[in-house]
Coordinates of C-alpha atoms in Angstrom, one line a residue:
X1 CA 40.5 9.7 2.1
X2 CA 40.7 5.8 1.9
X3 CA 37.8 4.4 -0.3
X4 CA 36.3 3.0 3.1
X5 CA 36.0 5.8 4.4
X6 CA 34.2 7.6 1.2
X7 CA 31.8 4.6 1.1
X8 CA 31.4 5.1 4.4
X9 CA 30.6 8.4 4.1
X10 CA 28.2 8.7 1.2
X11 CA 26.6 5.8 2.9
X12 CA 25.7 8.2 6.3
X13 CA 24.6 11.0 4.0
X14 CA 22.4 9.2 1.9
X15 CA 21.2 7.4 5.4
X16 CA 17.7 9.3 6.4
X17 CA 18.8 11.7 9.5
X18 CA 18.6 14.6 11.1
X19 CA 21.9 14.6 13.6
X20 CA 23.5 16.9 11.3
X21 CA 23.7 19.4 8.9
X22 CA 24.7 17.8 5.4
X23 CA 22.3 15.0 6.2
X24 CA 19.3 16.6 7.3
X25 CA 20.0 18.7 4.1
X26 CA 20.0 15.5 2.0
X27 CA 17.1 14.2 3.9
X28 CA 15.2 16.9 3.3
X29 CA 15.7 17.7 0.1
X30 CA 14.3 13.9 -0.6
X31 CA 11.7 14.1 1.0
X32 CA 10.7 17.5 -0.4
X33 CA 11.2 15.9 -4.1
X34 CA 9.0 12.8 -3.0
X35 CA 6.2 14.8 -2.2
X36 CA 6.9 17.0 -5.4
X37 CA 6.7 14.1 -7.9
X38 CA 3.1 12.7 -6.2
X39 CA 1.8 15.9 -6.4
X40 CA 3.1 15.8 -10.3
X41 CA 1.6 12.7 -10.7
X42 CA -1.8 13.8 -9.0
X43 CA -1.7 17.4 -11.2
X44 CA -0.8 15.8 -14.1
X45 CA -3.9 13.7 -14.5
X46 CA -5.6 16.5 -15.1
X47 CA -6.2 16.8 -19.0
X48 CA -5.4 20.6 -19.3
X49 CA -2.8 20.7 -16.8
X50 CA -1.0 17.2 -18.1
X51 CA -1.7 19.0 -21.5
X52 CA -0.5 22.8 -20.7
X53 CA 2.6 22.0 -18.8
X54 CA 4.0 19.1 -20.1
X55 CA 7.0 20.0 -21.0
X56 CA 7.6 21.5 -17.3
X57 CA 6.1 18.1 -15.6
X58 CA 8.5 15.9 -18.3
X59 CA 11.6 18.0 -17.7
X60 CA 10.8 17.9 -13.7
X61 CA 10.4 14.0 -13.9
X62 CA 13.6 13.7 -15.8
X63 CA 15.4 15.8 -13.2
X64 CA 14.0 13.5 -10.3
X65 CA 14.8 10.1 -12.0
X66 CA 18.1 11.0 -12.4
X67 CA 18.5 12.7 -8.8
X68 CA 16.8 8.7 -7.6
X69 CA 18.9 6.8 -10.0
X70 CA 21.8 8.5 -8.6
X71 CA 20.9 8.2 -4.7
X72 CA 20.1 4.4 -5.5
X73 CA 23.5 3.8 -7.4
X74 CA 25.2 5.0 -4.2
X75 CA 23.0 3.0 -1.9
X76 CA 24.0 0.1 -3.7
X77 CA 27.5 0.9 -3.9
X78 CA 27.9 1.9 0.0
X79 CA 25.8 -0.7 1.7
X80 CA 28.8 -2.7 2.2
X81 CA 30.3 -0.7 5.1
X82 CA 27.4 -2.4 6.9
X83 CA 28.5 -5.9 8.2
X84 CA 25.3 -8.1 7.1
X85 CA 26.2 -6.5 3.2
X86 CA 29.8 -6.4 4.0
X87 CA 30.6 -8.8 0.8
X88 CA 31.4 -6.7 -2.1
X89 CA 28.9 -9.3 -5.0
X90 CA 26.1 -11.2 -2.6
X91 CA 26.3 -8.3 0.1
X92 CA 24.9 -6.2 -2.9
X93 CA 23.0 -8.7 -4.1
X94 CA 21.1 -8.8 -0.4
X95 CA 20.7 -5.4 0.0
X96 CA 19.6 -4.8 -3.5
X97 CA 16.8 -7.2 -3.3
X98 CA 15.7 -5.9 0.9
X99 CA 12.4 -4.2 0.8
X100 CA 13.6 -0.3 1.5
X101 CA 16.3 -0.9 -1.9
X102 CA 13.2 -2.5 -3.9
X103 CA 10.9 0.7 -3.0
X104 CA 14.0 2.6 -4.2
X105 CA 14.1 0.6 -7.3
X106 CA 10.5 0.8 -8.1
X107 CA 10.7 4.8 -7.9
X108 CA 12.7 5.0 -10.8
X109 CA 12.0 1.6 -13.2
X110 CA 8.5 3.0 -14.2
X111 CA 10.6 5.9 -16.6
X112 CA 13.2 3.3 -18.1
X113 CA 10.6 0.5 -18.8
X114 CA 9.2 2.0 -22.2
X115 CA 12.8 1.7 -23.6
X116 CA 13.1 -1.7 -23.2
X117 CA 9.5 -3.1 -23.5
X118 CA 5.9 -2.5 -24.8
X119 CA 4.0 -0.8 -21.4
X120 CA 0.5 1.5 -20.7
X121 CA 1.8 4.5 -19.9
X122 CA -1.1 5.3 -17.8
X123 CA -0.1 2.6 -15.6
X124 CA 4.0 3.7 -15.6
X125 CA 2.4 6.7 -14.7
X126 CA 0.4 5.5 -11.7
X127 CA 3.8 3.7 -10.3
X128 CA 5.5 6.5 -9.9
X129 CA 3.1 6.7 -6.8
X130 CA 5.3 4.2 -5.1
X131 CA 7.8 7.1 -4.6
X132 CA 5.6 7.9 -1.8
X133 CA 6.5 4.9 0.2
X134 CA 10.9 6.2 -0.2
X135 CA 9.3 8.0 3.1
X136 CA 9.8 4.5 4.7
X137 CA 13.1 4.8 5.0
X138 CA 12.6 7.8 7.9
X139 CA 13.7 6.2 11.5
X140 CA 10.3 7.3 12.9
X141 CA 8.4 6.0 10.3
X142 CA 10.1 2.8 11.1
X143 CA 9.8 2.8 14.4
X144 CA 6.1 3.6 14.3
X145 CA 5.9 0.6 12.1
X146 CA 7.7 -1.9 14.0
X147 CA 5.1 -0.6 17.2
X148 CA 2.1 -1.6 14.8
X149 CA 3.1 -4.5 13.4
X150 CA 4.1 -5.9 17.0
X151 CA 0.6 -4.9 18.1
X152 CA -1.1 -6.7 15.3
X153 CA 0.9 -9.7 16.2
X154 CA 0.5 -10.0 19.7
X155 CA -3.4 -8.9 19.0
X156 CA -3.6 -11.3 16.3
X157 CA -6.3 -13.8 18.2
X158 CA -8.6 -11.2 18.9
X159 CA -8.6 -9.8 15.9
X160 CA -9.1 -12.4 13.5
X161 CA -11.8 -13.8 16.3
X162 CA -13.8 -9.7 15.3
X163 CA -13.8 -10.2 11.6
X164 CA -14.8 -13.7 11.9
X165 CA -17.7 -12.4 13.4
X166 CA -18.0 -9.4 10.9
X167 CA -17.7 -12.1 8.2
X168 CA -20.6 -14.3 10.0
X169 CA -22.7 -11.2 10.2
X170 CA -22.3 -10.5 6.3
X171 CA -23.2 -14.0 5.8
X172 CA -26.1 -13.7 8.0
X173 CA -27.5 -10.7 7.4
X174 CA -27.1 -11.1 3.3
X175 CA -28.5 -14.5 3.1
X176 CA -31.7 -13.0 5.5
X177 CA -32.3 -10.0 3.4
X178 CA -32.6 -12.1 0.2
X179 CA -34.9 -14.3 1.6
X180 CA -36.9 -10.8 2.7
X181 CA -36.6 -9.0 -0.1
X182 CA -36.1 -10.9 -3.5
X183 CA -39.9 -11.7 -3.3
X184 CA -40.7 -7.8 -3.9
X185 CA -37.5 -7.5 -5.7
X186 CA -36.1 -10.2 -7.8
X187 CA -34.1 -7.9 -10.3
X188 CA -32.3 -6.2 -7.9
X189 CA -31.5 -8.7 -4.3
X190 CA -30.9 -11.6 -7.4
X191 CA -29.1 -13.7 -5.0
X192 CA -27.3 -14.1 -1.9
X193 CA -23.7 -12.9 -3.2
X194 CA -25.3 -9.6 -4.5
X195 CA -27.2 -9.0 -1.3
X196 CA -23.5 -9.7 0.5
X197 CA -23.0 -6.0 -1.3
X198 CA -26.1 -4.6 0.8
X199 CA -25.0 -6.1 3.6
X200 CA -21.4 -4.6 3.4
X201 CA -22.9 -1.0 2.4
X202 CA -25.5 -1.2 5.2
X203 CA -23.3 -1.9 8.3
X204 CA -20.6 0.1 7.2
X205 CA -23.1 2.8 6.6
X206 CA -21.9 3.9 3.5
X207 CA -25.2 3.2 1.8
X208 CA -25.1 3.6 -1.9
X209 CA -28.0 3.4 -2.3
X210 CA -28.4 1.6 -5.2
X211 CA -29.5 -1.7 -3.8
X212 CA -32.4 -1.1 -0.6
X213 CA -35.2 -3.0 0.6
X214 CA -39.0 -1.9 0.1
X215 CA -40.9 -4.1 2.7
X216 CA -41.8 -3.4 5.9
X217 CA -39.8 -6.2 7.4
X218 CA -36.7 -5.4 5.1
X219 CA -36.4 -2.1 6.4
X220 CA -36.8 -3.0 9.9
X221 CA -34.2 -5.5 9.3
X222 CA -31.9 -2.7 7.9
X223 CA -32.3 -0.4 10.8
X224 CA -31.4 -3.0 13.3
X225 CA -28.3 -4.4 10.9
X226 CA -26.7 -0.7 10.7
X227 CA -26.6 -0.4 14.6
X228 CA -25.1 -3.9 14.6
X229 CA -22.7 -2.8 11.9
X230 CA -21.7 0.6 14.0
X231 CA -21.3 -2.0 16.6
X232 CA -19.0 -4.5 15.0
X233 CA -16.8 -3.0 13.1
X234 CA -15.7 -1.1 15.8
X235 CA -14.4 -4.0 17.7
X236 CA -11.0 -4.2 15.5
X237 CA -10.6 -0.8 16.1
X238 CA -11.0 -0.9 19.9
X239 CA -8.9 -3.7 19.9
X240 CA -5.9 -2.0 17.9
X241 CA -6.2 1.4 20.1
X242 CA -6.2 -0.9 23.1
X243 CA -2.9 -2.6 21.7
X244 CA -1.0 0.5 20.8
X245 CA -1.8 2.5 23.7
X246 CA 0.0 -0.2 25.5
X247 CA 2.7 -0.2 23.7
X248 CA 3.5 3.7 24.1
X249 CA 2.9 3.0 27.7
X250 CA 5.7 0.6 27.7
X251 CA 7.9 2.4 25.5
X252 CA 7.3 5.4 27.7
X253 CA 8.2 3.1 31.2
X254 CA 11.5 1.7 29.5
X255 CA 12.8 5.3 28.4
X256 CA 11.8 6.3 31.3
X257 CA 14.4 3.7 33.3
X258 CA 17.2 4.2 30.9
X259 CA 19.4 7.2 31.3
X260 CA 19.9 9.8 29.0
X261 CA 23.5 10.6 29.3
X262 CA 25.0 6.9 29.3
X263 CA 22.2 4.8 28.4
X264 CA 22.6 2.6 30.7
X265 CA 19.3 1.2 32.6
X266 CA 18.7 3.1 36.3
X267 CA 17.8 0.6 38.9
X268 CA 14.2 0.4 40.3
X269 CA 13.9 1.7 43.8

């Protein structure tokens, strides 16, 4: 076997798929291990269980940074049967520093960073999070991400048009409600920025609850914000479901006109 053809290869197997065996083997066993090292992460924050099993959550986080170092050593080394990395120095270079190969990176740096520099731990610790995001690499994942991002640009008008007016309503609302309220209740609707917290926890209908109005007025103003709030903030939502029913309806009406055994497109009768 030429060395072409063993770059070419490792580069399919380490390539997230499910065509066949060895690879959905790989594939799963990545994905398995990615969900394994956030649930790590999650468990070992807690104090008894970081402190009880430590040794098994170290010698478990050693095993994955070196299965991830490996995968990412071969990644890096294979790329360059693809033709836009085909250059054995600056085809590296590009792939190395394309957002799937810096996710891949940023799995394993947060273990090798406390042998070269100074670094909270607790912070290594919450990068390891970013393992989570590997899962990006999935063809489904990708596609499903291509359909939303091209549904947040072609929406783009109308959305940023909705939280201009959510923005407007914040301003509004705030700035009304400390005029209302700060004469019953300097200390706590102090100014116009603090009562922009009200406003936000009021039409979102979270409500706190440590920040409310006492008068009459201020509550009647409240009542009739949080149905404006329900109101509003579901206009960026109606407008993305809009968007992305659309686009499954017209990825659904092109594979529907292209045919499955030569892929070519069947002519419209």
């Amino acid at each position: 076997m030429t060395k072409y053809n063993l770059m070419k290869k490792v580069h399919n197997l380490l390539t997230f798929g499910f065509d066949s065996q060895p690879r959905r083997f790989i594939s799963w066993f990545i994905i398995s291990l990615i969900c394994l090292n956030v649930l790590a992460v999650i468990l070992g924050s807690v104090d008894t269980i970081g402190r009880d099993y430590h040794d098994l959550l170290f010698g478990f986080e050693i095993f994955s940074v070196a299965v991830f170092s490996l995968e990412y050593i071969l990644r890096v080394w294979s790329c360059t049967v693809e033709p836009k990395y085909s250059h054995p120095f600056t085809g590296r270079i590009r792939f190395a520093v394309s957002p799937l190969a810096l996710t891949d990176l940023l799995a394993i740096l947060p273990f090798y960073l406390p042998f070269l520099i100074h670094v909270d731990l607790r912070f290594l610790r919450t990068l390891r999070l970013l393992r989570l995001f590997r899962l990006g690499h999935l063809k489904r994942f990708n596609e499903t991400s291509r359909m939303i991002l091209n549904v947040l640009r072609e929406r783009r008008e109308a959305l940023i048009i909705s939280f201009a007016i959510i923005l407007l309503l914040i301003i509004f609302t705030s700035s009304l409600m400390y005029f209302v309220e700060n004469p019953a209740q300097p200390e706590v609707f102090k100014n116009i920025p603090d009562s922009m917290w009200w406003a936000v926890m009021t039409m979102t209908t979270v409500g706190y609850g440590d920040i409310y109005p006492i008068t009459a007025l201020g509550k009647l103003l409240t009542s009739i914000i949080s149905i404006l709030g329900l109101a509003t903030f579901a206009l960026p939502t109606a407008i993305l479901s809009a968007g992305l029913l659309e686009e499954f309806q017209n990825k659904k009406e092109i594979h529907e006109h292209i045919c499955p055994t030569c892929g070519q497109e069947i002519p419209k009768t």
